[in-house]
Amino acid sequence: MGARALNCRWPFGYRARAATDTFAELLDATARCLDTDGVTDQGVNHPDSYDLRTFKTDTAHIGVSIKDKGALQQTFIFLRVAPPP
């Protein structure tokens, strides 16, 4: 049986301060827990704002991201925990 990834998301109002605060808090908590800083993903060619930080350990790859969705007028925080490839 293969390992599965865990994906979580939290919606906020479009570009709400609470979204950026939550993103920063989740990044800090993840970095403290894993005792490492996340790697910033390269920018994407997309009109909405997007920021992804990836943390890699021997047992998991963790992604923490914030994404503005202008068409939906929402900002999302995403957390993904997956086994290493």
Backbone as a chain_set.jsonl record, in Angstrom:
{"seq": "MGARALNCRWPFGYRARAATDTFAELLDATARCLDTDGVTDQGVNHPDSYDLRTFKTDTAHIGVSIKDKGALQQTFIFLRVAPPP", "coords": {"N": [[0.841, -1.167, 0.0], [0.614, 2.194, -0.897], [2.024, 5.293, 0.273], [0.181, 8.152, 1.408], [-0.702, 11.556, 0.739], [-1.338, 14.421, 2.796], [-3.571, 17.024, 2.588], [-4.451, 20.279, 3.351], [-6.584, 23.156, 3.57], [-7.32, 26.607, 4.056], [-9.695, 29.085, 3.782], [-9.78, 32.645, 3.313], [-10.818, 36.096, 3.417], [-10.283, 38.044, 0.454], [-6.977, 38.853, 0.134], [-6.763, 39.352, 2.852], [-5.606, 40.558, 5.985], [-5.506, 38.708, 8.045], [-4.997, 36.358, 6.663], [-2.338, 36.643, 5.702], [-1.048, 36.876, 8.155], [-1.643, 34.369, 9.294], [-0.352, 32.676, 7.473], [2.343, 33.427, 7.921], [2.599, 32.669, 10.631], [2.159, 29.878, 10.436], [4.307, 29.156, 8.809], [6.459, 29.855, 10.521], [5.971, 28.124, 12.719], [6.239, 25.626, 11.479], [8.907, 25.708, 10.606], [10.223, 25.916, 13.107], [9.433, 23.486, 14.279], [10.61, 21.592, 12.569], [13.181, 22.412, 12.65], [14.479, 23.825, 10.598], [14.74, 26.039, 7.783], [12.284, 26.856, 5.334], [12.374, 26.322, 1.771], [12.087, 28.728, -0.701], [9.779, 28.709, -3.301], [10.188, 29.051, -6.84], [9.009, 31.904, -8.605], [5.771, 32.13, -10.15], [4.218, 32.47, -13.336], [1.661, 34.145, -13.18], [-1.316, 35.983, -12.722], [-2.431, 36.27, -10.146], [-1.411, 36.475, -6.691], [1.14, 34.417, -5.205], [2.806, 32.292, -2.976], [5.05, 29.891, -2.032], [6.525, 27.735, 0.291], [8.827, 25.192, 0.821], [9.571, 22.403, 2.805], [11.883, 19.91, 3.429], [12.363, 16.686, 4.669], [13.788, 13.57, 5.817], [11.615, 11.928, 6.044], [9.336, 13.233, 5.145], [7.843, 15.618, 2.889], [7.007, 18.892, 3.154], [4.751, 21.396, 2.348], [3.973, 24.797, 2.512], [1.761, 27.24, 1.667], [0.497, 30.338, 0.297], [-2.13, 31.724, -1.482], [-3.606, 33.991, -3.627], [-6.785, 34.302, -4.983], [-8.177, 35.988, -7.262], [-10.475, 35.903, -8.905], [-12.236, 34.521, -7.314], [-12.294, 36.127, -5.169], [-10.917, 35.501, -2.817], [-8.401, 34.479, -0.485], [-6.181, 31.834, 0.004], [-4.746, 29.582, 2.345], [-2.541, 26.937, 2.181], [-1.615, 23.695, 3.247], [0.509, 21.055, 2.793], [1.412, 17.768, 3.314], [3.512, 15.254, 2.509], [4.829, 12.012, 1.646], [8.337, 11.512, 0.958], [9.463, 11.549, -2.476]], "CA": [[0.0, 0.0, 0.0], [1.412, 3.398, -1.028], [1.798, 6.384, 1.22], [-0.728, 9.182, 0.924], [-0.426, 12.928, 1.17], [-2.366, 15.148, 3.539], [-3.745, 18.375, 2.048], [-5.401, 21.11, 4.104], [-6.675, 24.528, 3.07], [-8.13, 27.509, 4.844], [-10.038, 30.279, 3.009], [-9.872, 33.946, 3.957], [-11.195, 37.164, 2.509], [-9.239, 38.366, -0.517], [-5.832, 39.599, 0.651], [-7.027, 39.724, 4.249], [-4.444, 40.569, 6.886], [-5.522, 37.44, 8.787], [-4.385, 35.328, 5.812], [-0.879, 36.789, 5.731], [-0.615, 36.558, 9.519], [-1.735, 32.916, 9.458], [0.729, 32.117, 6.66], [3.601, 33.659, 8.647], [2.594, 31.832, 11.839], [2.31, 28.48, 10.032], [5.704, 29.009, 8.381], [7.321, 29.875, 11.709], [5.747, 26.904, 13.497], [6.811, 24.505, 10.731], [10.367, 25.842, 10.667], [10.653, 25.571, 14.471], [9.204, 22.057, 14.484], [11.565, 20.813, 11.775], [14.493, 22.998, 12.876], [15.048, 24.207, 9.309], [13.956, 27.018, 7.038], [11.717, 26.37, 4.086], [12.932, 26.817, 0.521], [11.095, 29.494, -1.448], [9.542, 28.244, -4.663], [10.357, 30.077, -7.861], [7.774, 32.589, -8.956], [4.963, 31.588, -11.239], [3.698, 33.475, -14.253], [0.222, 34.118, -12.917], [-1.692, 37.318, -12.234], [-2.707, 36.253, -8.718], [-0.25, 36.333, -5.83], [1.391, 33.038, -4.806], [4.068, 32.105, -2.266], [5.172, 28.519, -1.551], [7.769, 27.352, 0.972], [8.911, 23.742, 0.911], [10.449, 21.842, 3.828], [12.14, 18.503, 3.106], [13.032, 15.854, 5.659], [13.923, 12.186, 5.353], [10.339, 11.219, 6.114], [8.202, 13.978, 4.583], [7.989, 16.901, 2.212], [5.927, 19.737, 3.645], [4.592, 22.644, 1.622], [3.095, 25.804, 3.11], [1.61, 28.267, 0.639], [-0.594, 31.305, 0.324], [-2.498, 31.987, -2.874], [-4.743, 34.87, -3.861], [-7.651, 33.932, -6.106], [-8.933, 37.196, -7.543], [-11.794, 35.584, -9.456], [-13.072, 34.068, -6.194], [-12.18, 37.12, -4.107], [-10.479, 34.802, -1.611], [-7.013, 34.085, -0.321], [-6.133, 30.516, 0.624], [-3.533, 29.023, 2.929], [-2.498, 25.501, 1.932], [-0.599, 22.878, 3.919], [0.594, 19.722, 2.176], [2.415, 16.88, 3.92], [3.576, 14.078, 1.637], [6.062, 11.243, 1.778], [9.308, 11.885, -0.067], [9.298, 10.743, -3.709]], "C": [[0.894, 1.241, 0.0], [1.06, 4.439, 0.018], [0.908, 7.442, 0.575], [-0.328, 10.539, 1.48], [-1.619, 13.481, 1.94], [-2.398, 16.565, 2.991], [-4.806, 19.099, 2.861], [-5.435, 22.486, 3.46], [-7.617, 25.319, 3.96], [-8.416, 28.751, 4.004], [-10.138, 31.522, 3.894], [-10.445, 34.931, 2.952], [-10.004, 37.526, 1.63], [-8.205, 39.32, 0.07], [-6.035, 40.126, 2.074], [-5.745, 39.648, 5.071], [-4.36, 39.258, 7.671], [-4.869, 36.318, 7.976], [-2.863, 35.435, 5.852], [-0.316, 36.497, 7.113], [-0.609, 35.051, 9.752], [-0.621, 32.221, 8.691], [2.064, 32.253, 7.397], [3.692, 32.779, 9.897], [2.797, 30.357, 11.494], [3.732, 28.211, 9.547], [6.638, 28.942, 9.58], [7.191, 28.591, 12.517], [6.37, 25.696, 12.799], [8.331, 24.542, 10.795], [10.901, 25.476, 12.048], [10.534, 24.069, 14.715], [10.27, 21.216, 13.79], [13.001, 21.292, 11.947], [15.221, 23.283, 11.562], [14.16, 25.254, 8.658], [13.429, 26.385, 5.762], [12.396, 27.018, 2.891], [11.815, 27.521, -0.235], [11.009, 28.956, -2.861], [9.789, 29.391, -5.626], [9.007, 30.671, -8.21], [7.048, 31.915, -10.109], [4.445, 32.739, -12.084], [2.18, 33.449, -14.158], [-0.171, 35.465, -12.336], [-2.007, 37.373, -10.736], [-1.405, 36.059, -7.94], [-0.123, 34.886, -5.353], [2.746, 32.972, -4.121], [4.057, 30.706, -1.67], [6.522, 28.338, -0.896], [7.734, 25.844, 1.157], [9.948, 23.347, 1.959], [10.63, 20.36, 3.504], [12.894, 17.832, 4.243], [13.173, 14.453, 5.072], [12.579, 11.476, 5.26], [9.159, 11.945, 5.485], [8.667, 15.211, 3.819], [6.764, 17.715, 2.596], [5.919, 21.022, 2.829], [3.604, 23.541, 2.338], [2.986, 26.922, 2.079], [0.423, 29.172, 0.919], [-0.868, 31.678, -1.13], [-3.731, 32.882, -2.912], [-5.495, 34.386, -5.1], [-8.586, 35.102, -6.368], [-10.338, 36.91, -8.04], [-12.761, 35.142, -8.362], [-13.143, 35.1, -5.072], [-11.868, 36.462, -2.761], [-8.971, 34.594, -1.658], [-7.018, 32.775, 0.445], [-4.753, 30.247, 1.205], [-3.625, 27.52, 2.695], [-1.358, 24.874, 2.734], [-0.637, 21.51, 3.278], [1.726, 18.966, 2.856], [2.382, 15.592, 3.111], [4.86, 13.295, 1.935], [7.049, 11.692, 0.714], [9.113, 11.005, -1.31], [10.206, 9.545, -3.738]], "O": [[1.825, 1.335, 0.8], [-0.042, 4.459, 0.567], [0.89, 7.6, -0.646], [0.293, 10.648, 2.537], [-2.758, 13.053, 1.749], [-1.366, 17.235, 2.936], [-5.917, 18.6, 3.038], [-4.448, 22.935, 2.878], [-8.569, 24.787, 4.532], [-7.479, 29.412, 3.554], [-10.527, 31.45, 5.06], [-10.542, 34.625, 1.764], [-8.853, 37.335, 2.022], [-8.522, 40.447, 0.452], [-5.544, 41.194, 2.439], [-4.909, 38.768, 4.862], [-3.266, 38.757, 7.931], [-4.252, 35.422, 8.552], [-2.175, 34.428, 6.019], [0.772, 35.935, 7.234], [0.33, 34.518, 10.344], [-0.01, 31.28, 9.198], [2.826, 31.29, 7.483], [4.746, 32.211, 10.183], [3.533, 29.659, 12.192], [4.299, 27.158, 9.84], [7.507, 28.073, 9.648], [8.196, 28.029, 12.953], [6.962, 24.838, 13.453], [8.969, 23.513, 11.015], [11.923, 24.797, 12.154], [11.433, 23.455, 15.29], [10.77, 20.244, 14.357], [13.934, 20.659, 11.452], [16.416, 23.019, 11.429], [12.967, 25.339, 8.951], [14.053, 25.492, 5.189], [12.926, 28.124, 2.988], [10.724, 26.973, -0.392], [12.022, 28.769, -3.535], [9.62, 30.559, -5.275], [7.98, 29.999, -8.115], [7.65, 31.222, -10.929], [4.258, 33.851, -11.589], [1.505, 32.807, -14.963], [0.572, 36.031, -11.534], [-1.861, 38.429, -10.122], [-0.423, 35.542, -8.472], [-1.124, 34.207, -5.123], [3.725, 33.528, -4.619], [3.164, 30.365, -0.893], [7.547, 28.735, -1.45], [6.729, 25.287, 1.598], [11.055, 23.885, 1.993], [9.651, 19.637, 3.326], [13.916, 18.329, 4.717], [12.724, 14.192, 3.956], [12.424, 10.531, 4.487], [8.094, 11.354, 5.305], [9.738, 15.763, 4.075], [5.628, 17.285, 2.392], [6.957, 21.658, 2.645], [2.522, 23.1, 2.726], [3.997, 27.489, 1.664], [-0.504, 28.832, 1.655], [0.057, 31.916, -1.906], [-4.761, 32.574, -2.312], [-4.892, 34.101, -6.134], [-9.658, 35.198, -5.769], [-11.288, 37.588, -7.649], [-13.967, 35.364, -8.469], [-13.943, 34.972, -4.145], [-12.447, 36.797, -1.728], [-8.361, 34.542, -2.725], [-7.759, 32.615, 1.415], [-3.732, 30.632, 0.634], [-4.652, 26.901, 2.973], [-0.282, 25.455, 2.874], [-1.689, 20.872, 3.222], [2.85, 19.459, 2.96], [1.353, 14.92, 3.035], [5.846, 13.855, 2.415], [6.641, 12.202, -0.329], [8.658, 9.866, -1.21], [10.185, 8.777, -4.699]]}, "num_chains": 1, "name": "protein.A"}
